[in-house]
PDB file of C-alpha atoms in Angstrom:
ATOM      1  CA  MET A  34     -49.716 137.341  36.866  1.00 60.00           C
ATOM      2  CA  VAL A  35     -48.291 139.459  34.056  1.00 67.00           C
ATOM      3  CA  GLN A  36     -45.466 141.812  35.020  1.00 77.00           C
ATOM      4  CA  THR A  37     -45.058 144.954  32.896  1.00 79.00           C
ATOM      5  CA  ILE A  38     -41.870 146.997  33.068  1.00 77.00           C
ATOM      6  CA  PRO A  39     -40.852 150.211  31.261  1.00 77.00           C
ATOM      7  CA  ALA A  40     -37.993 149.662  28.810  1.00 78.00           C
ATOM      8  CA  ARG A  41     -35.959 152.380  30.544  1.00 78.00           C
ATOM      9  CA  ASP A  42     -35.927 150.249  33.722  1.00 83.00           C
ATOM     10  CA  ILE A  43     -35.001 146.901  32.163  1.00 86.00           C
ATOM     11  CA  SER A  44     -31.701 145.242  33.091  1.00 91.00           C
ATOM     12  CA  LEU A  45     -29.359 143.056  31.067  1.00 92.00           C
ATOM     13  CA  TYR A  46     -30.040 140.261  33.566  1.00 93.00           C
ATOM     14  CA  GLU A  47     -33.792 140.426  32.913  1.00 91.00           C
ATOM     15  CA  LEU A  48     -33.230 140.421  29.143  1.00 91.00           C
ATOM     16  CA  GLU A  49     -31.068 137.325  29.494  1.00 92.00           C
ATOM     17  CA  GLU A  50     -33.483 135.540  31.848  1.00 90.00           C
ATOM     18  CA  LYS A  51     -36.766 136.422  30.146  1.00 87.00           C
ATOM     19  CA  PHE A  52     -35.792 136.652  26.473  1.00 88.00           C
ATOM     20  CA  GLY A  53     -32.720 134.460  26.153  1.00 92.00           C
ATOM     21  CA  LEU A  54     -30.504 137.339  25.044  1.00 94.00           C
ATOM     22  CA  GLN A  55     -26.830 136.410  24.968  1.00 96.00           C
ATOM     23  CA  LEU A  56     -23.610 138.379  24.533  1.00 97.00           C
ATOM     24  CA  SER A  57     -21.379 137.094  21.746  1.00 96.00           C
ATOM     25  CA  THR A  58     -17.662 136.871  22.524  1.00 94.00           C
ATOM     26  CA  ASP A  59     -16.801 135.874  18.954  1.00 95.00           C
ATOM     27  CA  SER A  60     -14.466 138.526  17.514  1.00 94.00           C
ATOM     28  CA  ASN A  61     -15.983 137.914  14.079  1.00 96.00           C
ATOM     29  CA  PHE A  62     -19.565 138.526  15.201  1.00 96.00           C
ATOM     30  CA  PHE A  63     -19.488 142.324  14.828  1.00 97.00           C
ATOM     31  CA  THR A  64     -16.816 143.383  12.358  1.00 97.00           C
ATOM     32  CA  GLU A  65     -18.975 146.036  10.673  1.00 96.00           C
ATOM     33  CA  TRP A  66     -17.724 148.741  13.035  1.00 97.00           C
ATOM     34  CA  THR A  67     -14.036 148.099  12.260  1.00 97.00           C
ATOM     35  CA  GLU A  68     -13.684 146.609   8.770  1.00 96.00           C
ATOM     36  CA  ASN A  69     -14.212 147.981   5.252  1.00 96.00           C
ATOM     37  CA  LEU A  70     -15.009 151.458   6.541  1.00 97.00           C
ATOM     38  CA  PRO A  71     -15.273 154.130   3.831  1.00 97.00           C
ATOM     39  CA  THR A  72     -12.656 156.881   3.728  1.00 97.00           C
ATOM     40  CA  LEU A  73     -14.000 160.322   4.582  1.00 98.00           C
ATOM     41  CA  THR A  74     -13.602 163.247   2.219  1.00 98.00           C
ATOM     42  CA  ASP A  75     -11.976 166.484   3.345  1.00 98.00           C
ATOM     43  CA  ALA A  76     -15.398 168.129   3.265  1.00 98.00           C
ATOM     44  CA  GLU A  77     -16.830 165.449   5.565  1.00 98.00           C
ATOM     45  CA  LYS A  78     -13.919 165.850   7.972  1.00 97.00           C
ATOM     46  CA  GLN A  79     -14.494 169.602   8.059  1.00 97.00           C
ATOM     47  CA  ALA A  80     -18.207 169.068   8.694  1.00 98.00           C
ATOM     48  CA  ILE A  81     -17.684 166.758  11.655  1.00 96.00           C
ATOM     49  CA  ALA A  82     -14.998 169.077  13.023  1.00 97.00           C
ATOM     50  CA  ARG A  83     -17.798 171.655  13.147  1.00 97.00           C
ATOM     51  CA  VAL A  84     -20.008 169.175  15.030  1.00 97.00           C
ATOM     52  CA  LYS A  85     -17.227 168.671  17.564  1.00 96.00           C
ATOM     53  CA  SER A  86     -16.659 172.416  17.914  1.00 96.00           C
ATOM     54  CA  ASN A  87     -20.375 173.040  18.458  1.00 95.00           C
ATOM     55  CA  TYR A  88     -20.541 170.302  21.092  1.00 92.00           C
ATOM     56  CA  LEU A  89     -17.484 171.528  23.017  1.00 92.00           C
ATOM     57  CA  ASN A  90     -18.675 175.137  22.932  1.00 92.00           C
ATOM     58  CA  LEU A  91     -22.184 174.397  24.166  1.00 89.00           C
ATOM     59  CA  ASN A  92     -21.182 171.752  26.688  1.00 84.00           C
ATOM     60  CA  LYS A  93     -18.795 174.051  28.532  1.00 85.00           C
ATOM     61  CA  HIS A  94     -21.710 176.331  29.421  1.00 82.00           C
ATOM     62  CA  ARG A  95     -23.894 173.516  30.758  1.00 80.00           C
ATOM     63  CA  LEU A  96     -24.136 169.757  30.295  1.00 80.00           C
ATOM     64  CA  MET A  97     -26.230 169.115  27.218  1.00 81.00           C
ATOM     65  CA  SER A  98     -29.783 167.818  27.497  1.00 81.00           C
ATOM     66  CA  GLU A  99     -31.089 164.925  25.463  1.00 79.00           C
ATOM     67  CA  GLU A 100     -32.804 167.272  23.017  1.00 82.00           C
ATOM     68  CA  ALA A 101     -29.610 169.272  22.532  1.00 85.00           C
ATOM     69  CA  VAL A 102     -27.638 166.090  21.853  1.00 86.00           C
ATOM     70  CA  LYS A 103     -30.144 165.124  19.158  1.00 85.00           C
ATOM     71  CA  MET A 104     -29.987 168.536  17.516  1.00 89.00           C
ATOM     72  CA  VAL A 105     -26.300 169.407  17.816  1.00 92.00           C
ATOM     73  CA  VAL A 106     -24.545 166.038  17.511  1.00 92.00           C
ATOM     74  CA  LEU A 107     -26.812 163.267  16.251  1.00 89.00           C
ATOM     75  CA  SER A 108     -28.776 165.034  13.520  1.00 90.00           C
ATOM     76  CA  PRO A 109     -25.793 166.405  11.549  1.00 94.00           C
ATOM     77  CA  LEU A 110     -23.997 163.052  11.713  1.00 94.00           C
ATOM     78  CA  LEU A 111     -27.036 161.222  10.336  1.00 90.00           C
ATOM     79  CA  ASP A 112     -27.301 163.843   7.609  1.00 94.00           C
ATOM     80  CA  LEU A 113     -23.646 163.403   6.638  1.00 96.00           C
ATOM     81  CA  ALA A 114     -24.151 159.617   6.585  1.00 93.00           C
ATOM     82  CA  GLY A 115     -27.009 159.995   4.095  1.00 92.00           C
ATOM     83  CA  PHE A 116     -29.841 158.757   6.289  1.00 88.00           C
ATOM     84  CA  TYR A 117     -32.145 161.639   5.370  1.00 88.00           C
ATOM     85  CA  GLN A 118     -32.215 160.590   1.706  1.00 88.00           C
ATOM     86  CA  PRO A 119     -33.891 157.643  -0.068  1.00 86.00           C
ATOM     87  CA  PRO A 120     -34.154 154.752   0.505  1.00 83.00           C
ATOM     88  CA  PHE A 121     -34.163 155.569   4.217  1.00 84.00           C
ATOM     89  CA  GLU A 122     -37.147 156.603   6.305  1.00 79.00           C
ATOM     90  CA  ILE A 123     -37.413 158.251   9.706  1.00 77.00           C
ATOM     91  CA  GLU A 124     -39.827 157.427  12.507  1.00 74.00           C
ATOM     92  CA  THR A 125     -40.077 159.043  15.919  1.00 69.00           C
ATOM     93  CA  GLU A 126     -41.717 158.034  19.206  1.00 65.00           C
ATOM     94  CA  THR A 127     -42.317 154.515  17.912  1.00 62.00           C
ATOM     95  CA  SER A 128     -44.077 152.349  20.496  1.00 65.00           C
ATOM     96  CA  VAL A 129     -42.442 149.014  21.292  1.00 64.00           C
ATOM     97  CA  GLU A 130     -43.818 146.085  23.276  1.00 64.00           C
ATOM     98  CA  ILE A 131     -42.082 142.754  23.720  1.00 66.00           C
ATOM     99  CA  SER A 132     -43.226 139.816  25.803  1.00 66.00           C
ATOM    100  CA  ALA A 133     -41.462 136.776  27.198  1.00 68.00           C
ATOM    101  CA  GLU A 134     -42.238 133.386  25.657  1.00 59.00           C
ATOM    102  CA  ASP A 135     -44.666 132.520  28.440  1.00 58.00           C
ATOM    103  CA  GLU A 136     -46.180 136.045  28.193  1.00 60.00           C
ATOM    104  CA  SER A 137     -45.702 136.605  31.938  1.00 63.00           C
ATOM    105  CA  PHE A 138     -43.250 139.470  31.416  1.00 65.00           C
ATOM    106  CA  ILE A 139     -43.862 142.462  29.120  1.00 73.00           C
ATOM    107  CA  VAL A 140     -41.532 145.352  28.304  1.00 72.00           C
ATOM    108  CA  LYS A 141     -43.020 148.577  26.941  1.00 69.00           C
ATOM    109  CA  GLY A 142     -41.419 151.784  25.753  1.00 63.00           C
ATOM    110  CA  ASN A 143     -41.003 154.342  22.997  1.00 59.00           C
ATOM    111  CA  ILE A 144     -38.000 154.698  20.723  1.00 61.00           C
ATOM    112  CA  ASP A 145     -37.688 158.386  21.339  1.00 55.00           C
ATOM    113  CA  VAL A 146     -35.311 159.339  18.567  1.00 55.00           C
ATOM    114  CA  LEU A 147     -35.163 157.574  15.230  1.00 56.00           C
ATOM    115  CA  VAL A 148     -35.774 154.298  13.491  1.00 57.00           C
ATOM    116  CA  ILE A 149     -34.146 153.997  10.086  1.00 67.00           C
ATOM    117  CA  GLN A 150     -35.331 151.346   7.636  1.00 73.00           C
ATOM    118  CA  LYS A 151     -36.262 149.154  10.609  1.00 69.00           C
ATOM    119  CA  TYR A 152     -32.728 147.763  10.643  1.00 67.00           C
ATOM    120  CA  PHE A 153     -30.976 150.685  12.329  1.00 70.00           C
ATOM    121  CA  TRP A 154     -32.266 151.875  15.686  1.00 68.00           C
ATOM    122  CA  VAL A 155     -30.912 154.998  17.320  1.00 59.00           C
ATOM    123  CA  LEU A 156     -31.384 155.817  20.978  1.00 51.00           C
ATOM    124  CA  VAL A 157     -30.279 158.989  22.739  1.00 47.00           C
ATOM    125  CA  ILE A 158     -29.953 158.870  26.509  1.00 45.00           C
ATOM    126  CA  GLU A 159     -30.431 161.810  28.795  1.00 38.00           C
ATOM    127  CA  SER A 160     -27.140 163.513  29.589  1.00 38.00           C
ATOM    128  CA  LYS A 161     -27.964 166.171  32.144  1.00 34.00           C
ATOM    129  CA  SER A 162     -24.997 165.063  34.204  1.00 34.00           C
ATOM    130  CA  SER A 163     -21.659 163.473  33.368  1.00 38.00           C
ATOM    131  CA  LYS A 164     -22.647 160.594  35.667  1.00 39.00           C
ATOM    132  CA  PHE A 165     -24.931 159.339  32.871  1.00 66.00           C
ATOM    133  CA  ASP A 166     -22.588 156.963  31.094  1.00 81.00           C
ATOM    134  CA  VAL A 167     -23.478 156.039  27.521  1.00 82.00           C
ATOM    135  CA  MET A 168     -23.734 152.375  28.543  1.00 85.00           C
ATOM    136  CA  THR A 169     -26.725 153.245  30.717  1.00 82.00           C
ATOM    137  CA  ALA A 170     -28.783 153.049  27.517  1.00 84.00           C
ATOM    138  CA  LEU A 171     -27.658 149.563  26.475  1.00 89.00           C
ATOM    139  CA  PRO A 172     -30.416 147.436  28.116  1.00 88.00           C
ATOM    140  CA  GLN A 173     -33.121 149.799  26.865  1.00 85.00           C
ATOM    141  CA  ALA A 174     -31.753 149.767  23.313  1.00 86.00           C
ATOM    142  CA  LEU A 175     -31.463 145.973  23.312  1.00 89.00           C
ATOM    143  CA  ALA A 176     -35.057 145.679  24.488  1.00 86.00           C
ATOM    144  CA  TYR A 177     -36.173 147.804  21.541  1.00 82.00           C
ATOM    145  CA  MET A 178     -34.047 145.805  19.121  1.00 85.00           C
ATOM    146  CA  LEU A 179     -35.709 142.600  20.344  1.00 85.00           C
ATOM    147  CA  ASP A 180     -38.922 143.861  18.768  1.00 78.00           C
ATOM    148  CA  ARG A 181     -37.639 142.280  15.523  1.00 71.00           C
ATOM    149  CA  PRO A 182     -37.017 138.722  16.780  1.00 52.00           C
ATOM    150  CA  ASN A 183     -37.879 137.011  13.492  1.00 56.00           C
ATOM    151  CA  SER A 184     -35.781 139.164  11.205  1.00 65.00           C
ATOM    152  CA  ALA A 185     -33.418 137.207   8.994  1.00 71.00           C
ATOM    153  CA  GLN A 186     -31.103 140.217   8.899  1.00 80.00           C
ATOM    154  CA  PRO A 187     -29.025 141.746  11.688  1.00 87.00           C
ATOM    155  CA  THR A 188     -30.262 144.826  13.496  1.00 86.00           C
ATOM    156  CA  PHE A 189     -27.874 147.650  14.356  1.00 89.00           C
ATOM    157  CA  GLY A 190     -28.128 150.272  17.059  1.00 87.00           C
ATOM    158  CA  LEU A 191     -26.364 153.386  18.254  1.00 89.00           C
ATOM    159  CA  LEU A 192     -26.145 154.684  21.804  1.00 89.00           C
ATOM    160  CA  ILE A 193     -25.108 158.311  22.208  1.00 88.00           C
ATOM    161  CA  ASN A 194     -24.833 160.763  25.072  1.00 87.00           C
ATOM    162  CA  GLY A 195     -23.205 163.546  23.077  1.00 87.00           C
ATOM    163  CA  ARG A 196     -19.683 162.774  24.226  1.00 90.00           C
ATOM    164  CA  GLU A 197     -19.579 159.056  23.438  1.00 92.00           C
ATOM    165  CA  PHE A 198     -20.964 156.651  20.844  1.00 93.00           C
ATOM    166  CA  VAL A 199     -21.495 152.889  21.123  1.00 93.00           C
ATOM    167  CA  PHE A 200     -22.633 150.723  18.198  1.00 94.00           C
ATOM    168  CA  VAL A 201     -24.610 147.529  18.774  1.00 93.00           C
ATOM    169  CA  LYS A 202     -25.433 144.541  16.564  1.00 94.00           C
ATOM    170  CA  MET A 203     -28.102 141.909  17.198  1.00 92.00           C
ATOM    171  CA  ILE A 204     -28.821 138.692  15.305  1.00 92.00           C
ATOM    172  CA  GLN A 205     -31.693 136.284  15.931  1.00 85.00           C
ATOM    173  CA  GLN A 206     -30.598 132.645  15.798  1.00 82.00           C
ATOM    174  CA  GLU A 207     -31.780 130.009  18.243  1.00 83.00           C
ATOM    175  CA  HIS A 208     -31.519 132.860  20.728  1.00 88.00           C
ATOM    176  CA  PRO A 209     -30.949 136.566  20.149  1.00 92.00           C
ATOM    177  CA  TRP A 210     -27.230 137.397  20.227  1.00 95.00           C
ATOM    178  CA  TYR A 211     -25.615 140.804  20.481  1.00 96.00           C
ATOM    179  CA  ALA A 212     -22.229 142.488  20.584  1.00 97.00           C
ATOM    180  CA  ARG A 213     -21.142 146.095  20.894  1.00 96.00           C
ATOM    181  CA  SER A 214     -18.273 148.371  20.035  1.00 96.00           C
ATOM    182  CA  TYR A 215     -16.271 150.118  22.686  1.00 95.00           C
ATOM    183  CA  ALA A 216     -17.192 153.732  23.407  1.00 95.00           C
ATOM    184  CA  LEU A 217     -15.896 156.127  20.768  1.00 96.00           C
ATOM    185  CA  SER A 218     -15.308 159.702  21.934  1.00 96.00           C
ATOM    186  CA  ILE A 219     -16.219 162.959  20.212  1.00 94.00           C
ATOM    187  CA  GLU A 220     -13.123 164.446  21.819  1.00 93.00           C
ATOM    188  CA  ARG A 221     -10.764 162.290  19.708  1.00 95.00           C
ATOM    189  CA  ASP A 222     -10.763 163.265  16.036  1.00 95.00           C
ATOM    190  CA  SER A 223      -9.853 159.789  14.799  1.00 96.00           C
ATOM    191  CA  GLU A 224     -12.730 158.235  16.743  1.00 97.00           C
ATOM    192  CA  LEU A 225     -15.248 160.853  15.605  1.00 97.00           C
ATOM    193  CA  HIS A 226     -14.138 160.166  12.032  1.00 98.00           C
ATOM    194  CA  GLN A 227     -14.691 156.475  12.726  1.00 98.00           C
ATOM    195  CA  VAL A 228     -18.231 157.166  13.971  1.00 97.00           C
ATOM    196  CA  LEU A 229     -19.183 158.748  10.657  1.00 97.00           C
ATOM    197  CA  SER A 230     -17.414 156.006   8.679  1.00 98.00           C
ATOM    198  CA  ILE A 231     -19.339 153.348  10.620  1.00 96.00           C
ATOM    199  CA  LEU A 232     -22.633 155.125   9.990  1.00 94.00           C
ATOM    200  CA  LYS A 233     -21.869 155.264   6.273  1.00 95.00           C
ATOM    201  CA  ARG A 234     -20.813 151.610   6.257  1.00 94.00           C
ATOM    202  CA  LEU A 235     -23.995 150.492   8.002  1.00 91.00           C
ATOM    203  CA  GLY A 236     -26.003 152.525   5.518  1.00 90.00           C
ATOM    204  CA  GLU A 237     -24.320 150.666   2.658  1.00 90.00           C
ATOM    205  CA  LEU A 238     -25.080 147.303   4.257  1.00 88.00           C
ATOM    206  CA  ILE A 239     -28.688 148.125   5.110  1.00 83.00           C
ATOM    207  CA  VAL A 240     -29.398 149.072   1.495  1.00 80.00           C
ATOM    208  CA  LEU A 241     -28.378 145.546   0.529  1.00 79.00           C
ATOM    209  CA  PHE A 242     -30.849 143.898   2.922  1.00 73.00           C
ATOM    210  CA  PRO A 243     -33.967 142.467   1.257  1.00 64.00           C
ATOM    211  CA  PRO A 244     -37.227 144.301   2.072  1.00 61.00           C
ATOM    212  CA  ASP A 245     -39.668 143.014   4.684  1.00 56.00           C
ATOM    213  CA  ASN A 246     -42.153 140.466   3.458  1.00 48.00           C
TER     214      ASN A 246
END
């Protein structure tokens, strides 16, 4: 009997058991979020200071919804990183379906924010309450990233709840492997600067990937 589960309800345990997903503990597995990051210009620093100011101002009135996070925080950061210009493309509400090797377990869902060049997947989680930690989105994002199991290139992801950002990398070898950054906070200027630098760095790397066959 085939079991179908929404991606939003998947657990890390089920991804490990059904799809062979494994967490890499190799410190060299995911260096893209810490090494060779581009230096931000003064104009870029001023722009992201505005993003932070907008977030803090709106969030003190009420906790920001998912849609507000997309509009106020995510969209301007992606713009500053250059993802709205060629060669990048944007997709929304992309349907994803992955099945276990024996096809007895299927995960379905929609990437509700953005897919960029198929190698960079962005997921925004609902943040109606501070109890929604950014890591709540990790299993769902990993399930979506598994939709490219035969890619020869790594896939990158971003989890965001407005206040925090977590970057994810996945590589398909004998099994899919992943690693993540720690949570970077919008409330710390140095970490918000790092978020934009990482986005720019990933953009540089993705441009170098060969196109799909």
